[in-house]
mmCIF file of C-alpha atoms in Angstrom:
data_model
loop_
_atom_site.group_PDB
_atom_site.id
_atom_site.type_symbol
_atom_site.label_atom_id
_atom_site.label_comp_id
_atom_site.label_asym_id
_atom_site.label_seq_id
_atom_site.Cartn_x
_atom_site.Cartn_y
_atom_site.Cartn_z
ATOM 1 C CA UNK A 1 0.042 -0.257 0.137
ATOM 2 C CA UNK A 2 1.462 3.537 -1.436
ATOM 3 C CA UNK A 3 1.450 6.267 1.280
ATOM 4 C CA UNK A 4 0.057 9.775 0.370
ATOM 5 C CA UNK A 5 0.541 13.030 1.519
ATOM 6 C CA UNK A 6 -2.388 15.525 0.908
ATOM 7 C CA UNK A 7 -3.624 18.375 3.747
ATOM 8 C CA UNK A 8 -7.489 18.457 3.905
ATOM 9 C CA UNK A 9 -7.156 21.887 3.896
ATOM 10 C CA UNK A 10 -4.773 22.750 1.073
ATOM 11 C CA UNK A 11 -7.098 25.126 -0.690
ATOM 12 C CA UNK A 12 -6.161 24.270 -4.299
ATOM 13 C CA UNK A 13 -7.502 20.639 -3.302
ATOM 14 C CA UNK A 14 -10.519 22.284 -1.408
ATOM 15 C CA UNK A 15 -11.759 23.607 -4.562
ATOM 16 C CA UNK A 16 -10.381 20.337 -6.975
ATOM 17 C CA UNK A 17 -9.810 16.966 -4.941
ATOM 18 C CA UNK A 18 -10.619 14.762 -7.734
ATOM 19 C CA UNK A 19 -6.846 14.730 -9.193
ATOM 20 C CA UNK A 20 -5.842 13.543 -6.091
ATOM 21 C CA UNK A 21 -8.323 10.671 -6.031
ATOM 22 C CA UNK A 22 -7.215 9.636 -9.436
ATOM 23 C CA UNK A 23 -3.840 9.368 -8.135
ATOM 24 C CA UNK A 24 -5.067 6.982 -5.100
ATOM 25 C CA UNK A 25 -7.091 5.093 -7.227
ATOM 26 C CA UNK A 26 -3.825 4.500 -10.055
ATOM 27 C CA UNK A 27 -1.804 3.228 -6.844
ATOM 28 C CA UNK A 28 -4.108 0.761 -5.999
ATOM 29 C CA UNK A 29 -7.832 -0.088 -4.064
ATOM 30 C CA UNK A 30 -6.162 0.588 -0.931
ATOM 31 C CA UNK A 31 -3.772 3.542 -0.176
ATOM 32 C CA UNK A 32 -2.322 4.824 3.198
ATOM 33 C CA UNK A 33 -3.647 8.870 3.398
ATOM 34 C CA UNK A 34 -1.347 10.328 6.208
ATOM 35 C CA UNK A 35 -2.742 13.257 7.304
ATOM 36 C CA UNK A 36 -5.837 11.447 7.875
ATOM 37 C CA UNK A 37 -3.955 8.504 9.461
ATOM 38 C CA UNK A 38 -5.898 5.756 7.808
ATOM 39 C CA UNK A 39 -5.537 3.267 4.831
ATOM 40 C CA UNK A 40 -8.149 4.406 2.582
ATOM 41 C CA UNK A 41 -10.624 2.445 -0.213
ATOM 42 C CA UNK A 42 -10.043 4.466 -3.698
ATOM 43 C CA UNK A 43 -12.257 2.715 -6.029
ATOM 44 C CA UNK A 44 -16.180 1.633 -7.071
ATOM 45 C CA UNK A 45 -15.593 -1.683 -5.465
ATOM 46 C CA UNK A 46 -13.849 -1.357 -2.561
ATOM 47 C CA UNK A 47 -15.911 1.286 -1.523
ATOM 48 C CA UNK A 48 -19.224 -0.272 -2.047
ATOM 49 C CA UNK A 49 -18.773 -4.198 -1.042
ATOM 50 C CA UNK A 50 -17.777 -2.415 2.321
ATOM 51 C CA UNK A 51 -20.409 -0.296 2.714
ATOM 52 C CA UNK A 52 -22.535 -3.766 2.793
ATOM 53 C CA UNK A 53 -20.023 -5.383 4.490
ATOM 54 C CA UNK A 54 -21.121 -6.058 8.283
ATOM 55 C CA UNK A 55 -17.083 -6.302 9.497
ATOM 56 C CA UNK A 56 -17.283 -2.865 9.047
ATOM 57 C CA UNK A 57 -18.926 -0.420 10.949
ATOM 58 C CA UNK A 58 -19.779 3.150 12.725
ATOM 59 C CA UNK A 59 -19.793 2.035 16.232
ATOM 60 C CA UNK A 60 -16.362 1.214 17.776
ATOM 61 C CA UNK A 61 -15.703 -2.519 18.553
ATOM 62 C CA UNK A 62 -15.658 -3.454 22.439
ATOM 63 C CA UNK A 63 -12.618 -2.450 23.603
ATOM 64 C CA UNK A 64 -11.707 -0.148 21.238
ATOM 65 C CA UNK A 65 -14.301 2.963 21.912
ATOM 66 C CA UNK A 66 -12.455 6.276 22.412
ATOM 67 C CA UNK A 67 -13.133 8.271 25.453
ATOM 68 C CA UNK A 68 -15.346 11.292 24.852
ATOM 69 C CA UNK A 69 -13.570 14.392 24.510
ATOM 70 C CA UNK A 70 -13.676 16.919 27.101
ATOM 71 C CA UNK A 71 -16.856 18.988 26.802
ATOM 72 C CA UNK A 72 -18.657 16.841 24.364
ATOM 73 C CA UNK A 73 -20.735 15.098 26.547
ATOM 74 C CA UNK A 74 -23.908 16.643 25.359
ATOM 75 C CA UNK A 75 -23.177 16.303 21.179
ATOM 76 C CA UNK A 76 -22.425 12.736 22.058
ATOM 77 C CA UNK A 77 -25.312 11.842 24.046
ATOM 78 C CA UNK A 78 -26.910 12.893 21.026
ATOM 79 C CA UNK A 79 -24.942 10.730 19.375
ATOM 80 C CA UNK A 80 -25.239 7.799 21.193
ATOM 81 C CA UNK A 81 -29.115 7.288 20.568
ATOM 82 C CA UNK A 82 -28.535 8.285 16.534
ATOM 83 C CA UNK A 83 -28.793 5.222 14.133
ATOM 84 C CA UNK A 84 -26.293 6.918 11.964
ATOM 85 C CA UNK A 85 -23.616 6.116 14.656
ATOM 86 C CA UNK A 86 -25.076 2.462 15.778
ATOM 87 C CA UNK A 87 -24.882 -1.181 14.315
ATOM 88 C CA UNK A 88 -26.523 -4.438 14.937
ATOM 89 C CA UNK A 89 -29.874 -4.499 16.343
ATOM 90 C CA UNK A 90 -29.856 -1.278 17.948
ATOM 91 C CA UNK A 91 -29.516 -0.003 14.419
ATOM 92 C CA UNK A 92 -31.882 -1.713 12.720
ATOM 93 C CA UNK A 93 -34.609 -1.363 15.355
ATOM 94 C CA UNK A 94 -33.900 2.750 15.662
ATOM 95 C CA UNK A 95 -34.155 2.722 11.655
ATOM 96 C CA UNK A 96 -37.352 0.477 11.146
ATOM 97 C CA UNK A 97 -39.154 2.780 13.525
ATOM 98 C CA UNK A 98 -38.161 5.577 12.040
ATOM 99 C CA UNK A 99 -39.182 4.304 8.479
ATOM 100 C CA UNK A 100 -42.207 3.721 9.896
ATOM 101 C CA UNK A 101 -43.195 7.096 10.061
ATOM 102 C CA UNK A 102 -41.271 8.837 7.512
ATOM 103 C CA UNK A 103 -42.374 6.871 4.492
ATOM 104 C CA UNK A 104 -42.007 7.551 1.034
ATOM 105 C CA UNK A 105 -46.025 8.432 1.092
ATOM 106 C CA UNK A 106 -44.922 11.013 3.725
ATOM 107 C CA UNK A 107 -42.137 12.624 1.380
ATOM 108 C CA UNK A 108 -44.141 12.574 -1.707
ATOM 109 C CA UNK A 109 -46.812 14.530 0.363
ATOM 110 C CA UNK A 110 -44.101 17.263 0.985
ATOM 111 C CA UNK A 111 -44.250 18.375 -2.733
ATOM 112 C CA UNK A 112 -46.591 20.973 -2.305
ATOM 113 C CA UNK A 113 -44.707 22.408 0.441
ATOM 114 C CA UNK A 114 -41.946 22.273 -1.440
ATOM 115 C CA UNK A 115 -43.011 23.895 -4.397
ATOM 116 C CA UNK A 116 -44.606 26.735 -2.421
ATOM 117 C CA UNK A 117 -41.417 27.673 -0.502
ATOM 118 C CA UNK A 118 -39.396 27.659 -3.871
ATOM 119 C CA UNK A 119 -41.911 29.724 -5.311
ATOM 120 C CA UNK A 120 -41.473 32.124 -2.154
ATOM 121 C CA UNK A 121 -37.794 31.553 -1.750
ATOM 122 C CA UNK A 122 -37.698 32.874 -6.043
ATOM 123 C CA UNK A 123 -39.875 35.941 -5.384
ATOM 124 C CA UNK A 124 -37.943 37.542 -3.254
ATOM 125 C CA UNK A 125 -34.802 36.682 -5.379
ATOM 126 C CA UNK A 126 -36.954 38.650 -8.247
ATOM 127 C CA UNK A 127 -36.396 41.770 -5.412
ATOM 128 C CA UNK A 128 -32.473 41.337 -5.795
ATOM 129 C CA UNK A 129 -30.645 44.007 -8.384
ATOM 130 C CA UNK A 130 -30.121 40.821 -10.701
ATOM 131 C CA UNK A 131 -27.646 39.269 -9.218
ATOM 132 C CA UNK A 132 -27.892 37.093 -5.892
ATOM 133 C CA UNK A 133 -25.621 34.580 -3.975
ATOM 134 C CA UNK A 134 -27.790 31.605 -4.911
ATOM 135 C CA UNK A 135 -26.321 30.133 -2.371
ATOM 136 C CA UNK A 136 -27.698 32.388 0.831
ATOM 137 C CA UNK A 137 -31.080 33.210 -0.618
ATOM 138 C CA UNK A 138 -32.349 29.652 -2.051
ATOM 139 C CA UNK A 139 -30.268 26.669 -1.694
ATOM 140 C CA UNK A 140 -29.948 27.397 1.935
ATOM 141 C CA UNK A 141 -33.313 28.359 2.858
ATOM 142 C CA UNK A 142 -35.204 26.207 1.274
ATOM 143 C CA UNK A 143 -34.321 22.500 2.660
ATOM 144 C CA UNK A 144 -34.820 23.764 6.899
ATOM 145 C CA UNK A 145 -37.631 25.847 5.846
ATOM 146 C CA UNK A 146 -38.590 22.434 4.539
ATOM 147 C CA UNK A 147 -37.420 19.741 7.384
ATOM 148 C CA UNK A 148 -39.227 23.081 9.572
ATOM 149 C CA UNK A 149 -42.562 22.004 8.002
ATOM 150 C CA UNK A 150 -42.165 18.215 8.127
ATOM 151 C CA UNK A 151 -41.210 18.320 11.746
ATOM 152 C CA UNK A 152 -43.616 20.933 12.650
ATOM 153 C CA UNK A 153 -40.985 23.114 14.129
ATOM 154 C CA UNK A 154 -41.974 27.045 13.189
ATOM 155 C CA UNK A 155 -40.428 28.186 10.671
ATOM 156 C CA UNK A 156 -39.522 31.778 12.275
ATOM 157 C CA UNK A 157 -37.036 29.233 13.949
ATOM 158 C CA UNK A 158 -35.333 28.479 11.309
ATOM 159 C CA UNK A 159 -32.233 30.699 11.260
ATOM 160 C CA UNK A 160 -31.949 29.428 14.915
ATOM 161 C CA UNK A 161 -32.170 25.645 14.060
ATOM 162 C CA UNK A 162 -29.346 25.993 11.239
ATOM 163 C CA UNK A 163 -26.963 27.333 12.708
ATOM 164 C CA UNK A 164 -27.227 24.676 15.454
ATOM 165 C CA UNK A 165 -26.994 22.585 12.350
ATOM 166 C CA UNK A 166 -23.484 23.871 11.310
ATOM 167 C CA UNK A 167 -22.104 24.143 14.617
ATOM 168 C CA UNK A 168 -22.901 20.460 15.018
ATOM 169 C CA UNK A 169 -22.095 18.822 10.993
ATOM 170 C CA UNK A 170 -18.713 20.571 11.765
ATOM 171 C CA UNK A 171 -17.462 18.168 14.121
ATOM 172 C CA UNK A 172 -17.388 15.476 12.042
ATOM 173 C CA UNK A 173 -14.925 17.305 9.390
ATOM 174 C CA UNK A 174 -11.059 15.781 9.521
ATOM 175 C CA UNK A 175 -8.503 18.432 11.942
ATOM 176 C CA UNK A 176 -11.687 19.662 13.689
ATOM 177 C CA UNK A 177 -10.853 22.566 16.194
ATOM 178 C CA UNK A 178 -11.148 23.263 20.081
ATOM 179 C CA UNK A 179 -13.263 26.322 19.085
ATOM 180 C CA UNK A 180 -15.176 24.340 16.561
ATOM 181 C CA UNK A 181 -16.042 21.601 19.287
ATOM 182 C CA UNK A 182 -16.849 24.332 21.986
ATOM 183 C CA UNK A 183 -19.510 25.443 19.576
ATOM 184 C CA UNK A 184 -20.417 22.119 18.866
ATOM 185 C CA UNK A 185 -21.577 21.265 22.182
ATOM 186 C CA UNK A 186 -22.996 24.778 22.829
ATOM 187 C CA UNK A 187 -25.449 23.608 19.838
ATOM 188 C CA UNK A 188 -25.500 20.294 21.320
ATOM 189 C CA UNK A 189 -27.135 21.136 24.433
ATOM 190 C CA UNK A 190 -29.591 23.881 23.393
ATOM 191 C CA UNK A 191 -30.821 21.742 20.467
ATOM 192 C CA UNK A 192 -31.606 18.840 22.348
ATOM 193 C CA UNK A 193 -33.182 21.117 25.386
ATOM 194 C CA UNK A 194 -35.658 22.717 21.997
ATOM 195 C CA UNK A 195 -36.299 19.184 20.551
ATOM 196 C CA UNK A 196 -37.259 17.829 24.173
ATOM 197 C CA UNK A 197 -40.205 20.970 24.458
ATOM 198 C CA UNK A 198 -41.639 20.210 21.307
ATOM 199 C CA UNK A 199 -41.653 16.276 21.771
ATOM 200 C CA UNK A 200 -43.166 16.417 25.209
ATOM 201 C CA UNK A 201 -45.991 18.671 23.706
ATOM 202 C CA UNK A 202 -47.072 16.387 21.313
ATOM 203 C CA UNK A 203 -47.040 13.467 23.505
ATOM 204 C CA UNK A 204 -50.184 15.457 24.897
ATOM 205 C CA UNK A 205 -51.222 17.324 21.641
ATOM 206 C CA UNK A 206 -50.220 15.229 18.365
ATOM 207 C CA UNK A 207 -50.672 16.752 15.116
ATOM 208 C CA UNK A 208 -50.507 15.746 11.520
ATOM 209 C CA UNK A 209 -46.220 16.263 11.488
ATOM 210 C CA UNK A 210 -43.517 14.082 12.060
ATOM 211 C CA UNK A 211 -43.306 14.186 15.708
ATOM 212 C CA UNK A 212 -46.240 12.826 16.114
ATOM 213 C CA UNK A 213 -45.120 9.696 13.792
ATOM 214 C CA UNK A 214 -42.186 9.350 15.540
ATOM 215 C CA UNK A 215 -44.062 9.366 18.477
ATOM 216 C CA UNK A 216 -46.644 6.545 17.415
ATOM 217 C CA UNK A 217 -44.376 4.741 15.235
ATOM 218 C CA UNK A 218 -43.439 1.060 17.168
ATOM 219 C CA UNK A 219 -42.192 -2.121 16.007
ATOM 220 C CA UNK A 220 -42.838 -5.023 17.743
ATOM 221 C CA UNK A 221 -43.802 -3.779 21.153
ATOM 222 C CA UNK A 222 -41.153 -1.332 21.299
ATOM 223 C CA UNK A 223 -41.089 2.639 20.625
ATOM 224 C CA UNK A 224 -38.647 5.130 20.214
ATOM 225 C CA UNK A 225 -37.883 6.708 23.879
ATOM 226 C CA UNK A 226 -37.673 10.933 24.096
ATOM 227 C CA UNK A 227 -34.169 10.417 23.781
ATOM 228 C CA UNK A 228 -33.554 8.850 20.836
ATOM 229 C CA UNK A 229 -36.813 11.191 19.233
ATOM 230 C CA UNK A 230 -34.865 14.330 20.048
ATOM 231 C CA UNK A 231 -31.149 12.224 18.241
ATOM 232 C CA UNK A 232 -33.419 11.238 15.345
ATOM 233 C CA UNK A 233 -35.024 14.792 14.621
ATOM 234 C CA UNK A 234 -31.858 16.023 14.765
ATOM 235 C CA UNK A 235 -30.444 14.298 12.201
ATOM 236 C CA UNK A 236 -32.798 14.686 10.519
ATOM 237 C CA UNK A 237 -31.871 18.280 9.772
ATOM 238 C CA UNK A 238 -28.818 17.869 10.400
ATOM 239 C CA UNK A 239 -27.605 15.386 8.030
ATOM 240 C CA UNK A 240 -30.461 16.084 5.495
ATOM 241 C CA UNK A 241 -30.148 20.076 5.402
ATOM 242 C CA UNK A 242 -26.725 19.518 4.735
ATOM 243 C CA UNK A 243 -26.664 16.672 1.937
ATOM 244 C CA UNK A 244 -29.345 19.091 0.167
ATOM 245 C CA UNK A 245 -27.777 22.278 0.489
ATOM 246 C CA UNK A 246 -24.557 21.076 -0.709
ATOM 247 C CA UNK A 247 -26.194 19.063 -3.522
ATOM 248 C CA UNK A 248 -28.160 21.646 -4.842
ATOM 249 C CA UNK A 249 -25.560 24.237 -4.672
ATOM 250 C CA UNK A 250 -23.676 21.747 -6.977
ATOM 251 C CA UNK A 251 -25.981 20.912 -8.905
ATOM 252 C CA UNK A 252 -27.054 24.658 -10.030
ATOM 253 C CA UNK A 253 -22.744 25.171 -10.549
ATOM 254 C CA UNK A 254 -22.762 22.182 -12.471
ATOM 255 C CA UNK A 255 -25.154 22.655 -14.939
ATOM 256 C CA UNK A 256 -24.059 26.516 -15.806
ATOM 257 C CA UNK A 257 -20.471 25.544 -16.072
ATOM 258 C CA UNK A 258 -21.510 22.980 -18.174
ATOM 259 C CA UNK A 259 -24.111 24.370 -20.287
ATOM 260 C CA UNK A 260 -26.486 21.800 -20.040
ATOM 261 C CA UNK A 261 -29.626 22.022 -22.001
ATOM 262 C CA UNK A 262 -32.964 23.144 -20.533
ATOM 263 C CA UNK A 263 -34.316 19.460 -21.248
ATOM 264 C CA UNK A 264 -32.014 17.932 -18.842
ATOM 265 C CA UNK A 265 -34.521 19.043 -16.281
ATOM 266 C CA UNK A 266 -37.335 17.997 -18.299
ATOM 267 C CA UNK A 267 -39.770 15.387 -16.651
ATOM 268 C CA UNK A 268 -38.228 12.342 -18.661
ATOM 269 C CA UNK A 269 -35.213 13.718 -18.547
ATOM 270 C CA UNK A 270 -33.973 15.155 -14.700
ATOM 271 C CA UNK A 271 -33.798 11.923 -12.807
ATOM 272 C CA UNK A 272 -30.855 10.915 -14.438
ATOM 273 C CA UNK A 273 -29.648 13.832 -14.206
ATOM 274 C CA UNK A 274 -30.211 14.308 -11.197
ATOM 275 C CA UNK A 275 -27.739 11.557 -10.588
ATOM 276 C CA UNK A 276 -25.303 12.273 -12.828
ATOM 277 C CA UNK A 277 -25.070 15.661 -10.638
ATOM 278 C CA UNK A 278 -24.928 13.539 -7.528
ATOM 279 C CA UNK A 279 -22.149 10.932 -9.327
ATOM 280 C CA UNK A 280 -20.314 13.778 -10.506
ATOM 281 C CA UNK A 281 -19.358 15.748 -7.389
ATOM 282 C CA UNK A 282 -21.123 14.714 -4.123
ATOM 283 C CA UNK A 283 -21.988 16.552 -1.375
ATOM 284 C CA UNK A 284 -19.863 13.804 1.062
ATOM 285 C CA UNK A 285 -16.661 12.462 0.572
ATOM 286 C CA UNK A 286 -15.714 10.647 3.036
ATOM 287 C CA UNK A 287 -16.934 7.797 5.510
ATOM 288 C CA UNK A 288 -14.971 5.688 7.864
ATOM 289 C CA UNK A 289 -15.756 2.651 9.007
ATOM 290 C CA UNK A 290 -14.050 0.599 11.923
ATOM 291 C CA UNK A 291 -12.925 -3.073 11.498
ATOM 292 C CA UNK A 292 -15.311 -5.400 13.146
ATOM 293 C CA UNK A 293 -12.777 -8.564 12.956
ATOM 294 C CA UNK A 294 -8.935 -10.070 11.989
ATOM 295 C CA UNK A 295 -9.767 -10.306 7.805
ATOM 296 C CA UNK A 296 -8.362 -9.677 4.377
ATOM 297 C CA UNK A 297 -9.884 -6.791 2.185
ATOM 298 C CA UNK A 298 -8.835 -5.851 -1.218
ATOM 299 C CA UNK A 299 -5.927 -7.281 -0.470
ATOM 300 C CA UNK A 300 -5.115 -6.009 2.573
ATOM 301 C CA UNK A 301 -4.852 -7.359 6.303
ATOM 302 C CA UNK A 302 -6.589 -5.399 8.636
ATOM 303 C CA UNK A 303 -6.764 -6.358 12.504
ATOM 304 C CA UNK A 304 -9.938 -5.891 14.287
ATOM 305 C CA UNK A 305 -10.093 -2.201 15.931
ATOM 306 C CA UNK A 306 -8.393 -1.062 12.692
ATOM 307 C CA UNK A 307 -9.939 2.110 10.879
ATOM 308 C CA UNK A 308 -10.451 2.386 7.186
ATOM 309 C CA UNK A 309 -12.028 5.575 5.276
ATOM 310 C CA UNK A 310 -14.063 4.879 2.494
ATOM 311 C CA UNK A 311 -13.919 8.128 -0.575
ATOM 312 C CA UNK A 312 -17.210 8.293 -1.764
ATOM 313 C CA UNK A 313 -16.380 10.447 -4.253
ATOM 314 C CA UNK A 314 -13.227 8.694 -5.683
ATOM 315 C CA UNK A 315 -15.453 5.672 -6.488
ATOM 316 C CA UNK A 316 -17.992 7.855 -8.397
ATOM 317 C CA UNK A 317 -15.360 8.927 -10.694
ATOM 318 C CA UNK A 318 -13.883 4.845 -11.339
ATOM 319 C CA UNK A 319 -13.220 4.918 -14.710
ATOM 320 C CA UNK A 320 -13.620 0.550 -14.377
ATOM 321 C CA UNK A 321 -17.104 1.388 -12.997
ATOM 322 C CA UNK A 322 -18.492 4.603 -15.350
ATOM 323 C CA UNK A 323 -17.260 5.451 -18.962
ATOM 324 C CA UNK A 324 -15.312 9.279 -19.242
ATOM 325 C CA UNK A 325 -16.035 9.037 -15.549
ATOM 326 C CA UNK A 326 -13.988 12.496 -15.580
ATOM 327 C CA UNK A 327 -16.821 13.453 -17.488
ATOM 328 C CA UNK A 328 -20.335 15.016 -16.687
ATOM 329 C CA UNK A 329 -22.900 13.343 -19.112
ATOM 330 C CA UNK A 330 -26.450 14.264 -17.697
ATOM 331 C CA UNK A 331 -28.099 11.477 -19.676
ATOM 332 C CA UNK A 332 -25.583 8.201 -18.463
ATOM 333 C CA UNK A 333 -27.015 4.507 -18.297
ATOM 334 C CA UNK A 334 -28.141 4.241 -14.578
ATOM 335 C CA UNK A 335 -25.864 2.541 -12.191
ATOM 336 C CA UNK A 336 -25.769 3.040 -8.324
ATOM 337 C CA UNK A 337 -23.448 5.653 -6.643
ATOM 338 C CA UNK A 338 -21.739 5.980 -3.975
ATOM 339 C CA UNK A 339 -23.668 9.659 -3.068
ATOM 340 C CA UNK A 340 -25.980 8.971 -0.177
ATOM 341 C CA UNK A 341 -23.844 5.746 0.442
ATOM 342 C CA UNK A 342 -25.420 2.072 -0.097
ATOM 343 C CA UNK A 343 -26.584 -0.786 2.305
ATOM 344 C CA UNK A 344 -28.087 -0.832 5.407
ATOM 345 C CA UNK A 345 -26.526 3.004 6.115
ATOM 346 C CA UNK A 346 -27.982 3.907 3.212
ATOM 347 C CA UNK A 347 -29.122 7.533 3.889
ATOM 348 C CA UNK A 348 -32.884 8.092 4.819
ATOM 349 C CA UNK A 349 -32.827 11.034 3.997
ATOM 350 C CA UNK A 350 -32.052 10.747 0.501
ATOM 351 C CA UNK A 351 -35.580 10.454 -0.972
ATOM 352 C CA UNK A 352 -36.215 14.067 0.304
ATOM 353 C CA UNK A 353 -32.727 15.475 -0.816
ATOM 354 C CA UNK A 354 -33.714 14.123 -4.178
ATOM 355 C CA UNK A 355 -37.854 15.450 -4.665
ATOM 356 C CA UNK A 356 -36.564 18.945 -3.106
ATOM 357 C CA UNK A 357 -34.041 19.098 -6.161
ATOM 358 C CA UNK A 358 -36.577 17.357 -8.027
ATOM 359 C CA UNK A 359 -38.708 21.056 -7.836
ATOM 360 C CA UNK A 360 -36.251 23.526 -7.655
ATOM 361 C CA UNK A 361 -33.673 22.891 -10.237
ATOM 362 C CA UNK A 362 -36.991 23.267 -12.829
ATOM 363 C CA UNK A 363 -38.687 25.951 -11.194
ATOM 364 C CA UNK A 364 -35.021 27.829 -10.870
ATOM 365 C CA UNK A 365 -34.435 27.904 -14.474
ATOM 366 C CA UNK A 366 -37.663 28.346 -15.958
ATOM 367 C CA UNK A 367 -37.342 31.464 -13.994
ATOM 368 C CA UNK A 368 -34.477 32.528 -14.573
ATOM 369 C CA UNK A 369 -33.679 30.949 -18.610
ATOM 370 C CA UNK A 370 -31.009 33.721 -18.904
ATOM 371 C CA UNK A 371 -28.939 32.283 -14.971
ATOM 372 C CA UNK A 372 -25.872 32.540 -15.415
ATOM 373 C CA UNK A 373 -22.429 32.627 -12.733
ATOM 374 C CA UNK A 374 -21.421 35.985 -11.834
ATOM 375 C CA UNK A 375 -17.404 34.688 -10.101
ATOM 376 C CA UNK A 376 -16.136 31.563 -9.931
ATOM 377 C CA UNK A 377 -17.989 29.257 -7.293
ATOM 378 C CA UNK A 378 -15.972 28.846 -4.279
ATOM 379 C CA UNK A 379 -16.254 25.265 -1.860
ATOM 380 C CA UNK A 380 -16.146 25.871 1.600
ATOM 381 C CA UNK A 381 -13.171 24.898 3.045
ATOM 382 C CA UNK A 382 -14.680 21.387 4.702
ATOM 383 C CA UNK A 383 -13.986 19.173 1.959
ATOM 384 C CA UNK A 384 -15.553 15.918 3.782
ATOM 385 C CA UNK A 385 -18.562 18.376 3.522
ATOM 386 C CA UNK A 386 -18.284 19.071 0.325
ATOM 387 C CA UNK A 387 -20.404 22.254 -0.241
ATOM 388 C CA UNK A 388 -20.106 25.562 -1.504
ATOM 389 C CA UNK A 389 -19.469 29.208 0.484
ATOM 390 C CA UNK A 390 -20.769 30.650 -2.104
ATOM 391 C CA UNK A 391 -22.519 31.263 -5.776
ATOM 392 C CA UNK A 392 -22.925 34.209 -6.930
ATOM 393 C CA UNK A 393 -25.049 33.928 -10.015
ATOM 394 C CA UNK A 394 -26.242 36.810 -12.464
ATOM 395 C CA UNK A 395 -30.490 36.517 -13.029
ATOM 396 C CA UNK A 396 -30.808 37.065 -16.613
ATOM 397 C CA UNK A 397 -34.214 38.440 -18.016
ATOM 398 C CA UNK A 398 -37.284 36.728 -16.670
#
């Protein structure tokens, strides 16, 4: 296994990491990334198999759990009840209960709300003087307002929910700082207190919202505890919002840069276009996994308690999986990409993210057919969560 040096905070790398990923893939299915301190799976087959293999997992094997960092107790209390961090029976039970409430029908029923929120945001953009940062005016507010309606939380809380979410998600990025940890701990404390009040209120006064349906969800005589409910609601906002903001912003950037024709967003073509956007430049580039038993995987001997990184974005550009993998082709034949994971930990919010993009992108480009980039798109220095910091556009004629 070859060793590679690459600072994940290097500005040039953050703006375009794909050349480095290609070097890793050229070296073989596994490479050691020095700054991350782990071997990383670089290709489609390795990442896909590892995500489906129950010998790898998010939860540390017994005897290998690391002490909770001082000052992050509230943050990790939420994590302890999150299905994102659990494995085995606990994960199966929690995921099953959540999916009983977060059904495909409930997601589909959100289409009128998504449409109304899109139109409201676009109406407000109309007041801008011909130019706007689309990330701030459209891509960021859309998903947080949608999730607020889904949960039954007042939309006037959106700015605060977004601030809590951003602070907590920052902990998962590589090379986090003490300041980031302190902000995440405060956000976790305040967010959980806020959600606890809403959960308790819905227990006595049910409504037609996801919190009420999560309370009512039952499987095999079991229900979600209050702590599990709080962690689930926070997870849906944090993960769902981040993924959608990044996916939507990158989609607009990619469509504009590649001068993709409008018919790529018509009913018969848009689903393939969305999958190609997610493949070409996904919102999450890296997962890590614990190794649960001694084994040989992709030619490397792993020991129980080792960790391995999964480069989702590199897998999505693997030339052995896709022809012309570095080229954006909206009509590319469908093949499952790694943008939202696969297997037991496939993102439960992926259908909602896809629906929001399916509604938002056509409405945006129909409103502004002459939309154009006003400045080079700028990726935020968070690499792990791959998303834009700004997306300045010229609106053109309506």
